Amino acid sequence: MDELFDKVKKLIAEKLEIEESKIELDSKFREDLGADSLDTYELVYAIEEEMGISIPDEKANEFEKVRDAVEYIQSQQ
């Protein structure tokens, strides 16, 4: 999970233009990381591209914390 979290953290930092050190597993995308709906859409797309998976919109809308995204990715690999 650590390696996967590191990959996701790097993508989040890149898309949201924030430092990786500010991203924790329990960080909330909107409240803690300042993501808006467009940011989260772009982030989901980047994750799909990077990880080679597909994330349905209804599932992506359930991602509140970084942990939610990481656990979903893990379940798809």
Coordinates of N, CA and C in Angstrom, one line a residue:
M1 N 0.8 -1.2 0.0 CA 0.0 0.0 0.0 C 0.9 1.3 0.0
D2 N 2.0 1.2 0.7 CA 2.9 2.4 0.7 C 3.3 2.8 -0.7
E3 N 3.7 1.9 -1.5 CA 4.2 2.2 -2.9 C 3.0 2.8 -3.7
L4 N 1.8 2.2 -3.5 CA 0.7 2.8 -4.2 C 0.3 4.2 -3.7
F5 N 0.4 4.3 -2.4 CA 0.1 5.6 -1.8 C 1.1 6.7 -2.3
D6 N 2.3 6.3 -2.4 CA 3.3 7.2 -3.0 C 3.0 7.7 -4.4
K7 N 2.6 6.7 -5.2 CA 2.2 7.1 -6.6 C 1.0 8.0 -6.6
V8 N 0.0 7.7 -5.8 CA -1.2 8.5 -5.8 C -0.9 9.9 -5.2
K9 N 0.0 9.9 -4.2 CA 0.4 11.2 -3.6 C 1.1 12.1 -4.6
K10 N 1.9 11.5 -5.4 CA 2.6 12.2 -6.4 C 1.7 12.8 -7.5
L11 N 0.7 12.1 -7.9 CA -0.3 12.5 -8.8 C -1.1 13.7 -8.2
I12 N -1.5 13.5 -7.0 CA -2.3 14.6 -6.3 C -1.5 15.8 -6.2
A13 N -0.3 15.7 -5.8 CA 0.6 16.9 -5.6 C 0.7 17.6 -7.0
E14 N 0.9 16.9 -8.0 CA 1.1 17.4 -9.4 C -0.2 18.1 -9.8
K15 N -1.3 17.5 -9.7 CA -2.6 18.0 -10.2 C -3.1 19.2 -9.3
L16 N -2.9 19.2 -8.0 CA -3.4 20.2 -7.1 C -2.3 21.3 -6.8
E17 N -1.1 21.0 -7.4 CA 0.0 22.0 -7.2 C 0.2 22.3 -5.7
I18 N 0.4 21.2 -4.9 CA 0.7 21.3 -3.5 C 1.9 20.4 -3.2
E19 N 2.5 20.5 -2.1 CA 3.6 19.7 -1.7 C 3.1 18.3 -1.2
E20 N 3.9 17.3 -1.6 CA 3.6 15.9 -1.3 C 3.5 15.8 0.3
S21 N 4.3 16.5 1.0 CA 4.3 16.4 2.4 C 3.0 16.8 3.1
K22 N 2.2 17.5 2.4 CA 0.9 17.9 2.9 C -0.2 16.9 2.8
I23 N 0.1 15.8 2.0 CA -0.9 14.8 1.7 C -0.7 13.5 2.6
E24 N -1.8 13.2 3.3 CA -1.8 12.0 4.2 C -2.9 11.1 3.7
L25 N -2.9 9.9 4.1 CA -4.0 8.9 3.7 C -5.3 9.5 4.1
D26 N -5.4 10.1 5.3 CA -6.7 10.6 5.8 C -7.0 12.1 5.4
S27 N -6.2 12.6 4.5 CA -6.5 14.0 4.0 C -7.8 13.9 3.1
K28 N -8.6 14.9 3.4 CA -9.9 15.0 2.6 C -9.6 15.9 1.3
F29 N -10.0 15.4 0.2 CA -9.7 16.1 -1.1 C -10.1 17.5 -1.1
R30 N -11.4 17.8 -0.7 CA -11.9 19.1 -0.7 C -11.5 20.0 0.5
E31 N -11.7 19.5 1.7 CA -11.5 20.3 2.9 C -10.0 20.5 3.1
D32 N -9.2 19.4 3.1 CA -7.8 19.5 3.4 C -6.9 19.9 2.3
L33 N -7.2 19.5 1.1 CA -6.3 19.7 -0.1 C -6.8 20.7 -1.0
G34 N -8.0 21.3 -0.8 CA -8.5 22.4 -1.6 C -8.9 22.0 -3.0
A35 N -9.3 20.8 -3.2 CA -9.7 20.4 -4.6 C -11.1 20.8 -4.8
D36 N -11.4 21.2 -6.0 CA -12.8 21.5 -6.4 C -13.3 20.4 -7.3
S37 N -14.5 20.4 -7.8 CA -15.0 19.3 -8.6 C -14.2 19.1 -9.9
L38 N -13.7 20.1 -10.5 CA -12.8 20.0 -11.7 C -11.5 19.3 -11.4
D39 N -10.9 19.7 -10.2 CA -9.7 19.1 -9.8 C -9.8 17.6 -9.6
T40 N -10.9 17.2 -8.9 CA -11.1 15.8 -8.6 C -11.4 15.0 -9.9
Y41 N -12.1 15.6 -10.9 CA -12.3 14.9 -12.2 C -10.9 14.7 -12.8
E42 N -10.1 15.7 -12.9 CA -8.8 15.6 -13.5 C -7.9 14.6 -12.8
L43 N -8.0 14.6 -11.5 CA -7.2 13.6 -10.7 C -7.7 12.2 -11.0
V44 N -9.0 12.0 -11.0 CA -9.5 10.6 -11.3 C -9.0 10.2 -12.7
Y45 N -9.0 11.1 -13.7 CA -8.5 10.8 -15.0 C -7.0 10.4 -15.0
A46 N -6.3 11.2 -14.2 CA -4.8 10.9 -14.1 C -4.5 9.6 -13.5
I47 N -5.3 9.3 -12.5 CA -5.2 8.0 -11.8 C -5.5 6.8 -12.8
E48 N -6.6 7.0 -13.5 CA -7.0 6.0 -14.5 C -5.8 5.7 -15.5
E49 N -5.3 6.8 -16.0 CA -4.2 6.7 -17.0 C -3.0 6.1 -16.4
E50 N -2.6 6.5 -15.2 CA -1.3 6.1 -14.6 C -1.4 4.6 -14.1
M51 N -2.6 4.2 -13.6 CA -2.8 2.9 -13.0 C -3.4 1.9 -14.0
G52 N -3.8 2.4 -15.2 CA -4.4 1.4 -16.1 C -5.7 0.8 -15.7
I53 N -6.5 1.6 -14.9 CA -7.8 1.1 -14.5 C -8.9 2.1 -14.9
S54 N -10.2 1.7 -14.7 CA -11.3 2.5 -15.0 C -12.0 2.8 -13.7
I55 N -12.4 4.0 -13.4 CA -13.1 4.4 -12.2 C -14.4 5.0 -12.6
P56 N -15.5 4.3 -12.3 CA -16.8 4.8 -12.7 C -17.1 6.1 -11.9
D57 N -17.9 7.0 -12.6 CA -18.1 8.3 -12.0 C -18.8 8.2 -10.6
E58 N -19.7 7.3 -10.5 CA -20.4 7.1 -9.2 C -19.4 6.7 -8.1
K59 N -18.4 5.9 -8.5 CA -17.4 5.5 -7.5 C -16.5 6.7 -7.2
A60 N -16.1 7.4 -8.2 CA -15.2 8.5 -8.0 C -15.8 9.6 -7.1
N61 N -17.1 9.7 -7.2 CA -17.9 10.7 -6.4 C -17.9 10.3 -4.9
E62 N -17.6 9.1 -4.6 CA -17.5 8.6 -3.2 C -16.1 8.8 -2.6
F63 N -15.2 9.2 -3.4 CA -13.8 9.4 -2.8 C -13.8 10.7 -2.0
E64 N -13.8 10.6 -0.7 CA -13.7 11.8 0.2 C -12.3 12.0 0.7
K65 N -11.7 10.9 1.0 CA -10.3 11.0 1.5 C -9.3 10.3 0.5
V66 N -8.1 10.6 0.6 CA -7.1 9.9 -0.2 C -7.1 8.4 0.0
R67 N -7.3 8.0 1.2 CA -7.4 6.6 1.5 C -8.5 5.9 0.7
D68 N -9.6 6.6 0.4 CA -10.7 6.0 -0.4 C -10.2 5.6 -1.8
A69 N -9.5 6.6 -2.4 CA -9.0 6.4 -3.7 C -7.9 5.2 -3.7
V70 N -7.0 5.2 -2.8 CA -6.0 4.2 -2.7 C -6.6 2.8 -2.5
E71 N -7.5 2.7 -1.6 CA -8.2 1.4 -1.4 C -8.9 0.9 -2.6
Y72 N -9.6 1.8 -3.3 CA -10.3 1.4 -4.6 C -9.3 0.9 -5.6
I73 N -8.2 1.7 -5.8 CA -7.2 1.3 -6.8 C -6.6 -0.1 -6.4
Q74 N -6.4 -0.3 -5.2 CA -5.8 -1.5 -4.7 C -6.8 -2.7 -5.0
S75 N -8.1 -2.4 -4.9 CA -9.1 -3.5 -5.1 C -9.2 -3.8 -6.6
Q76 N -8.7 -3.0 -7.5 CA -8.8 -3.2 -8.9 C -7.5 -3.8 -9.6
Q77 N -6.5 -4.0 -8.7 CA -5.2 -4.5 -9.3 C -5.1 -6.0 -9.1

